[in-house]
Amino acid sequence: HDITERKKAEEALQKSESRYRNLFNSMSSGVAIYDVVDDGKDFIFKEMNPAGAKIDKVERSEVIGRSIFELFANVGEMGLIEVFRRVWKTGSPEYFPATQYVDNKISLWVANYVYRLPSGELVAIWDDITERKRAEETIAQSQSLLKAVIETIPDVIYAKDAQSRLVLLNQATLKAVGKPADQILGRDDREFYDDPAVADAILENDRKVMETGIAESFEEKLLTPEGYREFLDTKAPWLDQDGN
């Protein structure tokens, strides 16, 4: 029998399998393939790549053939199993956003992409975003602290955008001008002051600081319920990460 075509097909299949195996093993994201048992009552690990084993702090040899509930006892609490069952039944891929998983062995934040293969097996691809979540929490704490300082400090603090419109102010500012925030925010000094010369002088100081990029102090007038009062304003450029 001439089996040339069959041999060519086998060789092509081997090359394809080798290519996808290399991709599977070299991915930085965790990848697991599950057999679905009893209409979605259980999910058995059929395969896991090295990145997945590293993220989940398990040995691949300990995972294959075992239930997800056996290895990760609290997986039901994070909501991922509901996504598994829904994807397996509908065949529609789903993204499961950042969720924390905690048990007596690991604590991490992961984001999952879940798919159903034509074979009926389920695939989950996940990334460890623990460090990113920690950084976000640190930033949130810093912002909360900064906001608390700005709101409680007795000095007048305000910020303007590139068009010199007020975009941020603290309670000391509201107390000094005697107006609610909604009557001030979004306006520039020409809309706030009844004396154009005062407004122009303030806007000129704003322009100078934005052009030079250097903090500088100015004697400026502030309109209060008692009339104009003299203030010493220290102005500094407020730049984004691109220097704008």
CSV table of C-alpha atoms in Angstrom, one decimal:
chain,number,residue,atom,x,y,z
A,1,HIS,CA,0.0,0.0,0.0
A,2,ASP,CA,1.2,3.5,-0.8
A,3,ILE,CA,1.1,5.4,2.5
A,4,THR,CA,3.1,8.4,1.4
A,5,GLU,CA,0.2,10.9,1.8
A,6,ARG,CA,-0.6,9.4,5.2
A,7,LYS,CA,3.0,9.8,6.3
A,8,LYS,CA,3.0,13.4,5.1
A,9,ALA,CA,-0.2,14.1,7.1
A,10,GLU,CA,1.3,12.5,10.2
A,11,GLU,CA,4.5,14.5,9.9
A,12,ALA,CA,2.5,17.7,9.4
A,13,LEU,CA,0.4,16.8,12.4
A,14,GLN,CA,3.5,16.2,14.5
A,15,LYS,CA,5.0,19.5,13.5
A,16,SER,CA,1.7,21.3,14.3
A,17,GLU,CA,1.5,19.6,17.7
A,18,SER,CA,5.1,20.4,18.4
A,19,ARG,CA,4.5,24.1,17.5
A,20,TYR,CA,1.5,24.4,19.8
A,21,ARG,CA,3.2,22.5,22.6
A,22,ASN,CA,6.2,24.9,22.5
A,23,LEU,CA,3.8,27.8,22.5
A,24,PHE,CA,1.8,26.2,25.4
A,25,ASN,CA,5.0,25.7,27.4
A,26,SER,CA,6.6,29.1,26.8
A,27,MET,CA,3.5,31.3,27.4
A,28,SER,CA,3.9,33.7,30.4
A,29,SER,CA,0.2,33.3,31.1
A,30,GLY,CA,-1.1,30.3,33.0
A,31,VAL,CA,-3.0,27.8,30.8
A,32,ALA,CA,-5.1,24.9,32.0
A,33,ILE,CA,-7.3,22.4,30.1
A,34,TYR,CA,-10.1,20.7,31.9
A,35,ASP,CA,-12.3,17.6,31.3
A,36,VAL,CA,-15.9,18.5,32.2
A,37,VAL,CA,-17.5,16.0,34.5
A,38,ASP,CA,-21.2,15.4,35.3
A,39,ASP,CA,-22.6,18.3,33.2
A,40,GLY,CA,-20.3,20.8,34.9
A,41,LYS,CA,-20.4,19.5,38.4
A,42,ASP,CA,-16.6,19.1,38.4
A,43,PHE,CA,-13.6,20.0,36.3
A,44,ILE,CA,-10.6,17.7,36.1
A,45,PHE,CA,-7.2,19.0,35.2
A,46,LYS,CA,-6.1,17.4,31.9
A,47,GLU,CA,-3.2,19.7,31.2
A,48,MET,CA,-1.4,22.8,32.8
A,49,ASN,CA,1.6,24.7,31.4
A,50,PRO,CA,4.7,25.6,33.4
A,51,ALA,CA,3.6,29.2,33.9
A,52,GLY,CA,0.3,28.1,35.4
A,53,ALA,CA,2.1,25.8,37.8
A,54,LYS,CA,4.4,28.6,38.8
A,55,ILE,CA,1.6,31.1,39.4
A,56,ASP,CA,-0.5,28.6,41.4
A,57,LYS,CA,2.5,27.3,43.3
A,58,VAL,CA,1.8,23.6,42.4
A,59,GLU,CA,3.7,20.8,40.6
A,60,ARG,CA,2.2,19.8,37.3
A,61,SER,CA,2.6,16.1,38.2
A,62,GLU,CA,0.3,16.8,41.3
A,63,VAL,CA,-2.3,18.5,39.2
A,64,ILE,CA,-3.1,16.3,36.2
A,65,GLY,CA,-6.1,14.1,36.7
A,66,ARG,CA,-7.3,15.9,39.9
A,67,SER,CA,-10.4,18.0,40.5
A,68,ILE,CA,-10.1,21.7,40.7
A,69,PHE,CA,-12.1,21.6,44.0
A,70,GLU,CA,-9.5,19.2,45.4
A,71,LEU,CA,-6.6,21.4,44.6
A,72,PHE,CA,-8.2,24.8,45.2
A,73,ALA,CA,-10.7,24.4,47.9
A,74,ASN,CA,-12.0,28.0,47.8
A,75,VAL,CA,-12.4,28.3,44.1
A,76,GLY,CA,-16.2,28.3,44.4
A,77,GLU,CA,-16.1,31.4,46.5
A,78,MET,CA,-14.4,33.6,43.8
A,79,GLY,CA,-17.1,33.0,41.2
A,80,LEU,CA,-14.9,31.3,38.6
A,81,ILE,CA,-16.8,28.0,38.6
A,82,GLU,CA,-20.0,29.8,37.6
A,83,VAL,CA,-18.1,31.2,34.6
A,84,PHE,CA,-16.7,27.7,33.8
A,85,ARG,CA,-20.2,26.2,33.8
A,86,ARG,CA,-21.7,29.0,31.7
A,87,VAL,CA,-19.0,28.9,29.1
A,88,TRP,CA,-19.1,25.1,28.8
A,89,LYS,CA,-22.9,25.1,28.3
A,90,THR,CA,-23.1,28.1,25.9
A,91,GLY,CA,-19.8,27.8,24.1
A,92,SER,CA,-19.4,31.6,24.4
A,93,PRO,CA,-15.9,32.7,25.7
A,94,GLU,CA,-15.9,34.9,28.7
A,95,TYR,CA,-13.5,37.2,30.5
A,96,PHE,CA,-13.5,37.0,34.3
A,97,PRO,CA,-12.0,40.2,35.6
A,98,ALA,CA,-9.5,40.6,38.4
A,99,THR,CA,-10.5,38.5,41.4
A,100,GLN,CA,-8.7,37.4,44.5
A,101,TYR,CA,-8.2,33.8,45.5
A,102,VAL,CA,-7.1,32.9,49.0
A,103,ASP,CA,-6.5,29.6,50.8
A,104,ASN,CA,-4.1,28.3,53.4
A,105,LYS,CA,-1.3,28.0,50.7
A,106,ILE,CA,-1.6,31.0,48.3
A,107,SER,CA,-3.1,34.4,48.1
A,108,LEU,CA,-3.2,36.1,44.7
A,109,TRP,CA,-5.2,38.2,42.2
A,110,VAL,CA,-5.9,36.7,38.8
A,111,ALA,CA,-7.8,37.6,35.7
A,112,ASN,CA,-9.2,34.7,33.6
A,113,TYR,CA,-10.2,34.1,30.0
A,114,VAL,CA,-12.3,31.0,29.6
A,115,TYR,CA,-13.1,29.1,26.4
A,116,ARG,CA,-14.7,25.8,25.3
A,117,LEU,CA,-12.8,23.7,22.7
A,118,PRO,CA,-14.7,21.9,19.9
A,119,SER,CA,-13.8,18.7,21.8
A,120,GLY,CA,-15.9,19.8,24.7
A,121,GLU,CA,-12.9,20.4,26.9
A,122,LEU,CA,-12.6,23.7,28.8
A,123,VAL,CA,-9.6,26.1,28.6
A,124,ALA,CA,-8.7,28.8,31.2
A,125,ILE,CA,-5.9,31.3,30.6
A,126,TRP,CA,-5.0,33.5,33.5
A,127,ASP,CA,-2.5,36.1,34.5
A,128,ASP,CA,-1.2,36.9,38.0
A,129,ILE,CA,-1.9,40.6,38.6
A,130,THR,CA,-1.1,40.5,42.3
A,131,GLU,CA,1.7,43.1,42.1
A,132,ARG,CA,-0.5,45.4,40.0
A,133,LYS,CA,-3.3,45.2,42.5
A,134,ARG,CA,-0.9,45.9,45.3
A,135,ALA,CA,0.5,48.9,43.4
A,136,GLU,CA,-3.1,50.1,42.8
A,137,GLU,CA,-3.9,49.8,46.5
A,138,THR,CA,-0.7,51.7,47.4
A,139,ILE,CA,-1.6,54.5,45.0
A,140,ALA,CA,-5.2,54.6,46.3
A,141,GLN,CA,-3.9,54.9,49.9
A,142,SER,CA,-1.5,57.7,48.9
A,143,GLN,CA,-4.3,59.5,47.1
A,144,SER,CA,-6.6,59.1,50.1
A,145,LEU,CA,-3.9,60.5,52.4
A,146,LEU,CA,-3.1,63.4,50.1
A,147,LYS,CA,-6.8,64.2,49.8
A,148,ALA,CA,-7.2,64.1,53.6
A,149,VAL,CA,-4.2,66.5,54.0
A,150,ILE,CA,-5.5,68.9,51.3
A,151,GLU,CA,-9.0,69.0,52.8
A,152,THR,CA,-7.9,69.6,56.4
A,153,ILE,CA,-4.9,71.9,55.9
A,154,PRO,CA,-5.8,75.5,56.8
A,155,ASP,CA,-4.0,77.0,53.8
A,156,VAL,CA,-5.9,77.8,50.6
A,157,ILE,CA,-5.1,75.1,48.0
A,158,TYR,CA,-6.4,75.1,44.4
A,159,ALA,CA,-5.5,73.7,41.0
A,160,LYS,CA,-6.2,75.0,37.5
A,161,ASP,CA,-6.0,73.3,34.1
A,162,ALA,CA,-4.0,74.6,31.2
A,163,GLN,CA,-6.7,77.2,30.5
A,164,SER,CA,-6.5,78.5,34.1
A,165,ARG,CA,-9.9,77.1,34.9
A,166,LEU,CA,-10.3,75.9,38.5
A,167,VAL,CA,-10.5,72.1,38.7
A,168,LEU,CA,-9.7,71.4,42.3
A,169,LEU,CA,-9.9,73.3,45.6
A,170,ASN,CA,-10.0,72.5,49.3
A,171,GLN,CA,-12.3,73.5,52.1
A,172,ALA,CA,-10.1,76.4,53.1
A,173,THR,CA,-10.5,77.9,49.7
A,174,LEU,CA,-14.3,77.6,49.9
A,175,LYS,CA,-14.2,79.2,53.3
A,176,ALA,CA,-12.0,82.1,52.1
A,177,VAL,CA,-14.1,83.0,49.1
A,178,GLY,CA,-17.5,82.3,50.8
A,179,LYS,CA,-18.9,80.4,47.8
A,180,PRO,CA,-19.9,76.8,47.1
A,181,ALA,CA,-17.7,74.7,44.9
A,182,ASP,CA,-20.3,74.5,42.0
A,183,GLN,CA,-20.0,78.3,41.6
A,184,ILE,CA,-16.3,78.2,41.3
A,185,LEU,CA,-15.1,75.0,39.6
A,186,GLY,CA,-14.7,75.1,35.9
A,187,ARG,CA,-14.3,78.9,35.8
A,188,ASP,CA,-11.3,81.1,35.3
A,189,ASP,CA,-10.5,84.3,37.2
A,190,ARG,CA,-12.2,86.6,34.7
A,191,GLU,CA,-15.5,85.0,35.5
A,192,PHE,CA,-14.9,85.2,39.2
A,193,TYR,CA,-13.5,88.7,39.8
A,194,ASP,CA,-15.4,91.9,39.2
A,195,ASP,CA,-12.1,93.8,38.6
A,196,PRO,CA,-10.6,92.8,35.2
A,197,ALA,CA,-7.2,94.1,36.3
A,198,VAL,CA,-7.0,91.7,39.3
A,199,ALA,CA,-8.0,88.8,37.1
A,200,ASP,CA,-5.5,89.7,34.4
A,201,ALA,CA,-2.7,89.9,36.9
A,202,ILE,CA,-3.5,86.5,38.3
A,203,LEU,CA,-3.8,84.9,34.8
A,204,GLU,CA,-0.4,86.5,33.9
A,205,ASN,CA,1.2,84.8,36.9
A,206,ASP,CA,-0.4,81.5,35.9
A,207,ARG,CA,1.0,81.9,32.4
A,208,LYS,CA,4.5,82.7,33.6
A,209,VAL,CA,4.7,79.6,35.8
A,210,MET,CA,3.3,77.3,33.1
A,211,GLU,CA,5.8,78.7,30.6
A,212,THR,CA,8.9,78.5,32.8
A,213,GLY,CA,7.9,75.3,34.6
A,214,ILE,CA,9.3,76.8,37.8
A,215,ALA,CA,7.5,77.4,41.0
A,216,GLU,CA,7.2,81.0,42.0
A,217,SER,CA,5.5,83.1,44.7
A,218,PHE,CA,3.3,86.1,43.9
A,219,GLU,CA,1.3,88.7,45.9
A,220,GLU,CA,-2.2,88.4,44.7
A,221,LYS,CA,-5.7,89.6,45.6
A,222,LEU,CA,-8.4,87.2,46.6
A,223,LEU,CA,-12.1,88.2,46.6
A,224,THR,CA,-13.7,87.3,49.9
A,225,PRO,CA,-17.1,88.1,51.4
A,226,GLU,CA,-15.3,91.0,53.2
A,227,GLY,CA,-13.8,92.3,49.9
A,228,TYR,CA,-10.3,92.0,48.5
A,229,ARG,CA,-7.6,90.6,50.7
A,230,GLU,CA,-3.9,90.2,50.0
A,231,PHE,CA,-2.6,86.7,49.7
A,232,LEU,CA,0.9,85.3,49.0
A,233,ASP,CA,0.4,82.6,46.4
A,234,THR,CA,3.0,80.0,45.6
A,235,LYS,CA,2.3,78.6,42.2
A,236,ALA,CA,3.9,75.5,40.7
A,237,PRO,CA,3.4,73.7,37.4
A,238,TRP,CA,1.2,70.5,37.6
A,239,LEU,CA,2.6,68.1,35.0
A,240,ASP,CA,1.4,64.7,33.8
A,241,GLN,CA,3.8,61.8,33.3
A,242,ASP,CA,4.6,63.0,29.8
A,243,GLY,CA,5.6,66.4,31.0
A,244,ASN,CA,2.6,68.3,29.7
